[in-house]
CSV table of C-alpha atoms in Angstrom, one decimal:
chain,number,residue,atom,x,y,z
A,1,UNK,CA,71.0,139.4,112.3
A,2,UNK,CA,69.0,139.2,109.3
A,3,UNK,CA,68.8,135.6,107.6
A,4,UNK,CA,69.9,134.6,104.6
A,5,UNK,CA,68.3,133.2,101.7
A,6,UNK,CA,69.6,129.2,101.1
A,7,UNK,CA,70.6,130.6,97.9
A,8,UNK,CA,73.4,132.6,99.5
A,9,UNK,CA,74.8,129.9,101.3
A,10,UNK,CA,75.4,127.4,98.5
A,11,UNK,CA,78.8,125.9,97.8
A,12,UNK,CA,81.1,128.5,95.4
A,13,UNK,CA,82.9,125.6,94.5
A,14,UNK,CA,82.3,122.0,93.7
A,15,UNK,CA,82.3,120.3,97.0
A,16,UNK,CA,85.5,118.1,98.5
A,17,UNK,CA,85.5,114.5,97.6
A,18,UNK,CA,86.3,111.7,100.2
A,19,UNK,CA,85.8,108.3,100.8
A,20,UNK,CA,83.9,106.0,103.2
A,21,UNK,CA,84.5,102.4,104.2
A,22,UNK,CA,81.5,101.4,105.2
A,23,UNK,CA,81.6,98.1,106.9
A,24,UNK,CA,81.9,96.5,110.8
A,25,UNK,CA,85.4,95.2,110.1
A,26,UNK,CA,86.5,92.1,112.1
A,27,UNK,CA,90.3,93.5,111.9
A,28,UNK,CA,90.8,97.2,111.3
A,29,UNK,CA,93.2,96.1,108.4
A,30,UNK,CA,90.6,95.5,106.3
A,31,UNK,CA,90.5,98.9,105.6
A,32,UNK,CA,94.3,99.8,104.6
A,33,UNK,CA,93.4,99.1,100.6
A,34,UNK,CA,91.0,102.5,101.4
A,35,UNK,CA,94.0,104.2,102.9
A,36,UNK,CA,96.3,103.7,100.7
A,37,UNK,CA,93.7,104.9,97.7
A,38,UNK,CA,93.0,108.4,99.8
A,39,UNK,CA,96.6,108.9,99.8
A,40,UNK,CA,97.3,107.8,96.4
A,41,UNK,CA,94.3,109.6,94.9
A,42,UNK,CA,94.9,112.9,97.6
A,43,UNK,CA,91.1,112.0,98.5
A,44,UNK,CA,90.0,114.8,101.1
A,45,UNK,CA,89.5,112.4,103.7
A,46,UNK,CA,88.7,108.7,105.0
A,47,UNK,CA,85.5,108.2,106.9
A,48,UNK,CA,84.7,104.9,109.4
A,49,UNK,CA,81.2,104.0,110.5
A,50,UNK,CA,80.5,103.4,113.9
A,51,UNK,CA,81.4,99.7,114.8
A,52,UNK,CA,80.4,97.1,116.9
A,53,UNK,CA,83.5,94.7,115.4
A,54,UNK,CA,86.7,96.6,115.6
A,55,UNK,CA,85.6,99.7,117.6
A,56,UNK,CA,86.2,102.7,115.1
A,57,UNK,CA,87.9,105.0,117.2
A,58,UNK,CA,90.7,102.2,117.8
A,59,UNK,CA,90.7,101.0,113.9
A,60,UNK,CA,91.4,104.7,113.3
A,61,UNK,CA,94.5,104.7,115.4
A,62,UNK,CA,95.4,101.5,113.9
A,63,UNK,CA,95.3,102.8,110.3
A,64,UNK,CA,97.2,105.6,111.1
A,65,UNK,CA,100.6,103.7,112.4
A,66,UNK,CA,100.0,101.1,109.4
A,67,UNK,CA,99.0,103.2,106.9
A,68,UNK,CA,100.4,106.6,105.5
A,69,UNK,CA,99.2,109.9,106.9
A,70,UNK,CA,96.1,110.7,105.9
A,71,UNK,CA,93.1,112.6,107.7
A,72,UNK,CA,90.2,110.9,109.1
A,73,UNK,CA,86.7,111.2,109.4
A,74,UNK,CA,83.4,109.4,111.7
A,75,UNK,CA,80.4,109.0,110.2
A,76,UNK,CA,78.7,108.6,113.1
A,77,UNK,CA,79.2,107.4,115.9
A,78,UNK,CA,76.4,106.6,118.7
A,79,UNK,CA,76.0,108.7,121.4
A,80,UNK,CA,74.4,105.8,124.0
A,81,UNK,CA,78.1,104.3,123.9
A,82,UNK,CA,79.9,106.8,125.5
A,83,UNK,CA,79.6,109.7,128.0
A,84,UNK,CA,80.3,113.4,126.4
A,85,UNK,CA,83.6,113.8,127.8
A,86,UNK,CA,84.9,109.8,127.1
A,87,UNK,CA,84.2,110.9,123.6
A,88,UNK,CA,85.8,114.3,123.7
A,89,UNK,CA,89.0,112.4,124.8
A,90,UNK,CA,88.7,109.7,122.2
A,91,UNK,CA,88.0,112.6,119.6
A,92,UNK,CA,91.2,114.8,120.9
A,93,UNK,CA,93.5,111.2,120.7
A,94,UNK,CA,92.5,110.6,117.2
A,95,UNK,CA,93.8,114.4,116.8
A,96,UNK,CA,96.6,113.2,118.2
A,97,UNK,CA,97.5,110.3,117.1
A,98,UNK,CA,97.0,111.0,113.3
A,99,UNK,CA,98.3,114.6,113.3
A,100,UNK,CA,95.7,115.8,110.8
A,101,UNK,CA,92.2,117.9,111.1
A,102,UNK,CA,89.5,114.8,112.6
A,103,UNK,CA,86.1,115.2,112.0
A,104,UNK,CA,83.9,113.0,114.5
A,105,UNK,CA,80.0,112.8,114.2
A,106,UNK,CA,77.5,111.7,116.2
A,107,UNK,CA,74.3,110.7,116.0
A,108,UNK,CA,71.2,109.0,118.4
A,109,UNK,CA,71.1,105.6,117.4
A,110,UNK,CA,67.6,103.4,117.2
A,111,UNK,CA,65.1,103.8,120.0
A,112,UNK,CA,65.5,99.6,120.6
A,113,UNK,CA,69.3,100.0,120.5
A,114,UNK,CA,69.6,103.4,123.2
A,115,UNK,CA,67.1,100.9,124.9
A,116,UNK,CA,69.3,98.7,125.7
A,117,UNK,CA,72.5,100.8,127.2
A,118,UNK,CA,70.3,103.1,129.0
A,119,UNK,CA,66.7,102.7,131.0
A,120,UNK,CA,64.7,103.8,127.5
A,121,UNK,CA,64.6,105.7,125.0
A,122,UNK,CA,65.6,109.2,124.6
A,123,UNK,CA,62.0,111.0,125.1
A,124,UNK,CA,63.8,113.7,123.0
A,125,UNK,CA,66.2,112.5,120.8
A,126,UNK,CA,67.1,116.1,119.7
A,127,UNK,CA,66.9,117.4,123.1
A,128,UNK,CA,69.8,114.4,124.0
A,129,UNK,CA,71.9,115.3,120.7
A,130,UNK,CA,71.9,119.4,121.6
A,131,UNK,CA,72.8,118.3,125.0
A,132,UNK,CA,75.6,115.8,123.8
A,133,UNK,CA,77.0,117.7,120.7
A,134,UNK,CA,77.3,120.6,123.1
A,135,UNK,CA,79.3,119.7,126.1
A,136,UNK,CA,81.2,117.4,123.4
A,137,UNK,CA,82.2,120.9,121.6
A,138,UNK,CA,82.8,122.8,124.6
A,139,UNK,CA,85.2,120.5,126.1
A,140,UNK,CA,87.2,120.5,122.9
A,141,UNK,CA,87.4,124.2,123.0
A,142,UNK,CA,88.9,123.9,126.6
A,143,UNK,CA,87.5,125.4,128.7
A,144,UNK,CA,85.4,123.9,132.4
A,145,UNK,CA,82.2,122.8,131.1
A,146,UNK,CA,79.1,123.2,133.9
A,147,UNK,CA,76.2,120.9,132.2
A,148,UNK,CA,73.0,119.4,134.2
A,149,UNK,CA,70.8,118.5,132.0
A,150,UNK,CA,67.9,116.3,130.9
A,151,UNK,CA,70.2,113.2,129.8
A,152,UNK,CA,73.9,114.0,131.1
A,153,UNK,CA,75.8,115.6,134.4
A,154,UNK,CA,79.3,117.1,133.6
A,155,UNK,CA,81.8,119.3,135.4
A,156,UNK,CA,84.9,118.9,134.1
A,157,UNK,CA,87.3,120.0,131.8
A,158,UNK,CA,90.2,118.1,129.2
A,159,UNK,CA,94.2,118.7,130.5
A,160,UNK,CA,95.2,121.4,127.9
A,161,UNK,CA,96.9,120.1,124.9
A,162,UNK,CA,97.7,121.5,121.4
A,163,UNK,CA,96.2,119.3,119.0
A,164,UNK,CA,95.0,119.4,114.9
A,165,UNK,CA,91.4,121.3,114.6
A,166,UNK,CA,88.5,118.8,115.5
A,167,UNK,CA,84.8,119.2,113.4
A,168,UNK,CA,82.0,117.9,115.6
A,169,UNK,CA,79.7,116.3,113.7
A,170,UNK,CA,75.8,115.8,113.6
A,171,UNK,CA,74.2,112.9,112.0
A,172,UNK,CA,71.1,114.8,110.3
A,173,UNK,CA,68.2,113.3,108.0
A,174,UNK,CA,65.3,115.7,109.1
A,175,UNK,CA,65.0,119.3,109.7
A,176,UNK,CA,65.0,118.9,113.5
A,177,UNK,CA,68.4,117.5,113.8
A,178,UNK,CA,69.9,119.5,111.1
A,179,UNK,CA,68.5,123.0,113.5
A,180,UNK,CA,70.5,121.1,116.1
A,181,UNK,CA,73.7,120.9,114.1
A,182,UNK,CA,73.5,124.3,113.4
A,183,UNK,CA,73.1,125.2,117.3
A,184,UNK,CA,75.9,122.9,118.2
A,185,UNK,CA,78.5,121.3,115.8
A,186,UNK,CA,80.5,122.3,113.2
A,187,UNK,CA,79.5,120.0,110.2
A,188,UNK,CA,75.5,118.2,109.6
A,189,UNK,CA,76.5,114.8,108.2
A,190,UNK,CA,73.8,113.4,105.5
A,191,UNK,CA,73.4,110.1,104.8
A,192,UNK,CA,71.4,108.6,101.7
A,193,UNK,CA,69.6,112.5,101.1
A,194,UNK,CA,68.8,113.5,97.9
A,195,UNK,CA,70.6,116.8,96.8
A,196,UNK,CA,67.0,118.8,96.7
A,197,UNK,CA,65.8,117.8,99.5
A,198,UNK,CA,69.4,119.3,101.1
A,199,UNK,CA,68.6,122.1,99.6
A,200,UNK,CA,64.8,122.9,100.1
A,201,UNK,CA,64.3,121.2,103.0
A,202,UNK,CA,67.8,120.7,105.4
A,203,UNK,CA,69.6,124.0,104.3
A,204,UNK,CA,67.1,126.2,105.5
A,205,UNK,CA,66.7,124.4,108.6
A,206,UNK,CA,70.2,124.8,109.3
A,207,UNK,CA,70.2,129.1,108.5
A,208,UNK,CA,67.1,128.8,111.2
A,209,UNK,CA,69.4,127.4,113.5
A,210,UNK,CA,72.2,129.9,113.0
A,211,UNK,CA,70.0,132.7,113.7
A,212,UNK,CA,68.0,131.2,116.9
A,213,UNK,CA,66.8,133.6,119.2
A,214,UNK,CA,69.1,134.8,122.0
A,215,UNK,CA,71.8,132.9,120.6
A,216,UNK,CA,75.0,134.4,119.5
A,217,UNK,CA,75.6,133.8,115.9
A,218,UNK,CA,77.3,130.8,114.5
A,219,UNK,CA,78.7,129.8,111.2
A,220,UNK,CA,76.5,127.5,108.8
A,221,UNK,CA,77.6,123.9,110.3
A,222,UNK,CA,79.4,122.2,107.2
A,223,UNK,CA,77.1,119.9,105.4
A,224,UNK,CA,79.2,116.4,103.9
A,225,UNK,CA,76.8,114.1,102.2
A,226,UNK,CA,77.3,110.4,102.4
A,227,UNK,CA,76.8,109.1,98.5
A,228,UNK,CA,76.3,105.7,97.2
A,229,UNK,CA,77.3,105.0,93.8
A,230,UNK,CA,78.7,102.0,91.3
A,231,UNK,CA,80.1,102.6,88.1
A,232,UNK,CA,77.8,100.8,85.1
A,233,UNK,CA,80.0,97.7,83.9
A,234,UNK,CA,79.2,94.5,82.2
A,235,UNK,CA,76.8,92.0,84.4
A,236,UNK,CA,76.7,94.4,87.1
A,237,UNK,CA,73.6,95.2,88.4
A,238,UNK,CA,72.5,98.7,90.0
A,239,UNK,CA,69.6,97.6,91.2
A,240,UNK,CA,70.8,94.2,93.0
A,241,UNK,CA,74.1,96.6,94.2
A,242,UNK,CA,71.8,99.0,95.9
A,243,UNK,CA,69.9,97.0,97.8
A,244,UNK,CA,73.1,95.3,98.9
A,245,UNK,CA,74.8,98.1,100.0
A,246,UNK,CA,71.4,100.3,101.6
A,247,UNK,CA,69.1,97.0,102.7
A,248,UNK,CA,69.7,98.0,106.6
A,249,UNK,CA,68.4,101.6,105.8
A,250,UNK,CA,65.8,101.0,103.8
A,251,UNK,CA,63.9,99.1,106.2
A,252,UNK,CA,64.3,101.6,109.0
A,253,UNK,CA,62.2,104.1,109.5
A,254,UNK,CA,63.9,107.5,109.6
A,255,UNK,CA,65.8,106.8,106.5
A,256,UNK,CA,62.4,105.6,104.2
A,257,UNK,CA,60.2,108.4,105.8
A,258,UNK,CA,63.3,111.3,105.1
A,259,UNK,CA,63.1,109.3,101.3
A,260,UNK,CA,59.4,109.5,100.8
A,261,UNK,CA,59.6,113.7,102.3
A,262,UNK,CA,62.0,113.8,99.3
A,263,UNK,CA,59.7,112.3,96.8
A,264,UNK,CA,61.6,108.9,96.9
A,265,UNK,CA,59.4,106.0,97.8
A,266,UNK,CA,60.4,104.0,100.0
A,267,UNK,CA,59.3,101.6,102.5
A,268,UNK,CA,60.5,99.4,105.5
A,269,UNK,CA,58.3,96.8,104.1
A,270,UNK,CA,59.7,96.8,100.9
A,271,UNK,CA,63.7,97.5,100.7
A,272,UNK,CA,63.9,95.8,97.1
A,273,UNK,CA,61.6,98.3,95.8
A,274,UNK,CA,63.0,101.0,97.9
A,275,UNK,CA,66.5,100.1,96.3
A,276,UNK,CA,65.5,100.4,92.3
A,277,UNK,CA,63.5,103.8,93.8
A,278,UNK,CA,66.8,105.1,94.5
A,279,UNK,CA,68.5,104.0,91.3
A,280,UNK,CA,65.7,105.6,89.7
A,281,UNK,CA,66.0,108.9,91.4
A,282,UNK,CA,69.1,109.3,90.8
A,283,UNK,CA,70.1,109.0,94.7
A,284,UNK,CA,71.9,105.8,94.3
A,285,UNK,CA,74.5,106.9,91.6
A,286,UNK,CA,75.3,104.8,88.7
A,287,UNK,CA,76.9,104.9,85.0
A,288,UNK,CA,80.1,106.0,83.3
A,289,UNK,CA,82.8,107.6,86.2
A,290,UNK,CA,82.3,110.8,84.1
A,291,UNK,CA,78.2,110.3,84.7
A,292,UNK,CA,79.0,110.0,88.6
A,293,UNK,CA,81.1,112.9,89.1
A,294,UNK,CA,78.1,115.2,86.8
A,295,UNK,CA,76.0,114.3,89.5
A,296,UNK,CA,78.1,114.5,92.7
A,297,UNK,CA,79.0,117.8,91.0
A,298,UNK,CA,75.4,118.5,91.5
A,299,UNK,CA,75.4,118.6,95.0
A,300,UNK,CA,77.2,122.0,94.7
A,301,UNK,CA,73.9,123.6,93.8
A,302,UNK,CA,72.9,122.3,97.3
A,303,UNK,CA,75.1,123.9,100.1
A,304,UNK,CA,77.2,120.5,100.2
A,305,UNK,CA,80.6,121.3,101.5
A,306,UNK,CA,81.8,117.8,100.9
A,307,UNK,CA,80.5,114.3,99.5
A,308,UNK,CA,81.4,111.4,100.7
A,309,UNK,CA,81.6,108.0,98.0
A,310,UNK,CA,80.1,105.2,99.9
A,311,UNK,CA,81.6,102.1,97.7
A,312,UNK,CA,78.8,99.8,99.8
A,313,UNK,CA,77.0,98.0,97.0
A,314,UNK,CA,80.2,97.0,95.2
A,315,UNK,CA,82.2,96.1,98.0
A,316,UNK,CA,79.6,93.5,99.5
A,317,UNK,CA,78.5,91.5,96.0
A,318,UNK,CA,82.3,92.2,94.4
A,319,UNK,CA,84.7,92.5,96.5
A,320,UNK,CA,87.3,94.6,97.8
A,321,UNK,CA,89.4,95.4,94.9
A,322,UNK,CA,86.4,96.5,92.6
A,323,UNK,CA,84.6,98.8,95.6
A,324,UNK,CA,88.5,100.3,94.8
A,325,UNK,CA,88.3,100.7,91.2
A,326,UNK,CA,85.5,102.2,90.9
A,327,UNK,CA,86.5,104.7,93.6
A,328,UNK,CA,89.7,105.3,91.7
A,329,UNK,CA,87.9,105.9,88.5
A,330,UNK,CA,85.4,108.2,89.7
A,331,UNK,CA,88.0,110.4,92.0
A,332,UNK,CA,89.8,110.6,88.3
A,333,UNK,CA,86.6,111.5,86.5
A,334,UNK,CA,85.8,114.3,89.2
A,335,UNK,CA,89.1,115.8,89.3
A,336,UNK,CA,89.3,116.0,85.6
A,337,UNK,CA,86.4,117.9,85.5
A,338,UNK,CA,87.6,120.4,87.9
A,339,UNK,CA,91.1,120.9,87.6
């Protein structure tokens, strides 16, 4: 099969637009003001983190008997919680129970945190995820799944029931992982990536996947991008809002050393100057709603099938209702400009 050029594989149309809670809720409820805005707005989707509070799988199923029907979305999940086939199952029940296409990503989690619910680190992370993400996506297809590998046993298979489609997802912010994705899953899930770097660096990486050696041919995973933004307002601050929302990330490694690859610097040592980096850049999104949807529009140009609004900064120094608003506004702005 001859490859493709990244330039063939970009987006023909502007990408979907969903939306992301993105905290550790102490009650799933928390989250119903987000549901009822996707289905107000008609939002492509809802997306959880992984939780250590209310467990995400189990808020999910909660939202979906208190809120209306809506479809649902993981960004990510950890790997070291669960064995392949407990999270096939808990993937296929959220099919289930919601009735509507799931999309459930996974990703590695720190070295100290796999430390702790296993004897060490993975000594490959992406040797554990292509293991994972595989037996995970072949147990969803059905069939008896043989796997003895470096970091999980399975023989098994899932009953047989009919069920909405399921994406498996791959939590991707280097070209290593996202050459996984495109080996295993169906969608490479982004998080804090600027749009070039998707598409010089992580969209070529996933066409080298596709076209492995002695591998059949797969489709391009899916890439949804995870965006941060705040609309500009009176005595609001970018700058502070960013830090608030990415603090956690900017002092871990992966996520500074994918920045600086990108041309953003960033450093764990310094997370305050790591935040106005990414105001700067243009990777933390702010001004009018009109300004934010230019630029998620943007992402088009990239291969991104589908952004995702992360309201982070607003929600933790304003509150619930105006993480809301400004999610509302934007979704109006960007569906203005493309109707």
């Amino acid at each position: 099969m001859t490859p493709q050029s990244p330039l063939s594989l970009l987006s023909a149309r502007p990408p979907k637009l969903s939306v992301l809670f993105p905290l550790q809720p102490d009650h799933p409820s928390l989250a119903l003001p987000f549901v009822d805005l996707v289905a107000r707005t008609g939002a492509n989707r809802l997306w959880l983190c992984q939780s250590l509070h209310a467990e995400t799988h189990q808020s999910i199923a909660y939202l979906a008997a208190k809120g209306p029907r809506i479809p649902f979305g993981v960004s990510v999940t950890l790997m070291p919680l669960r064995h392949p086939y407990e999270a096939a199952l808990q993937a296929r029940s959220l099919a289930l129970i919601t009735d509507e296409p799931v999309v459930v990503g996974y990703g590695t989690g720190t070295p100290d945190f796999v430390s702790g619910l296993r004897p060490g680190p993975y000594p490959s992370p992406l040797t554990a995820a292509r293991e994972y993400l595989a037996s995970v996506r072949a147990l969803l297809d059905g069939g008896p799944v043989t796997h003895r590998g470096d970091y999980h046993h399975l023989h098994a298979r899932l009953p047989p029931l009919d069920h909405p489609p399921i994406e498996v997802g791959a939590g991707v912010l280097r070209p290593g992982m996202a050459r996984v994705a495109a080996a295993t899953a169906d969608t490479a899930i982004t998080w804090l990536t600027p749009p070039d770097y998707i598409r010089d660096t992580l969209l070529p990486a996933t066409e080298i996947g596709t076209d492995a050696p002695h591998q059949v041919p797969r489709p391009r995973p899916r890439i949804v991008t995870v965006v941060h933004a705040a609309i500009a307002r009176p005595g609001r601050n970018a700058k502070r809002a960013a830090l608030a929302g990415t603090h956690t990330h900017l002092t871990a490694t992966p996520y500074t050393d994918m920045l600086r690859r990108a041309g953003v610097p960033a450093h764990p040592s310094n997370p305050e100057a790591g935040a106005a980096a990414l105001v700067d850049h243009n990777v933390f999104l702010t001004g009018t709603p009109t300004d934010i949807a230019t630029s998620l529009t943007r992402h088009a140009e990239s291969g991104v099938d589908e952004v995702v609004l992360n309201p982070a900064g607003v929600l933790l120094t304003e509150g619930t209702p105006a993480a809301v608003a400004d999610l509302e506004e934007i979704i109006s702005a960007y569906r203005t400009m493309h109707s």
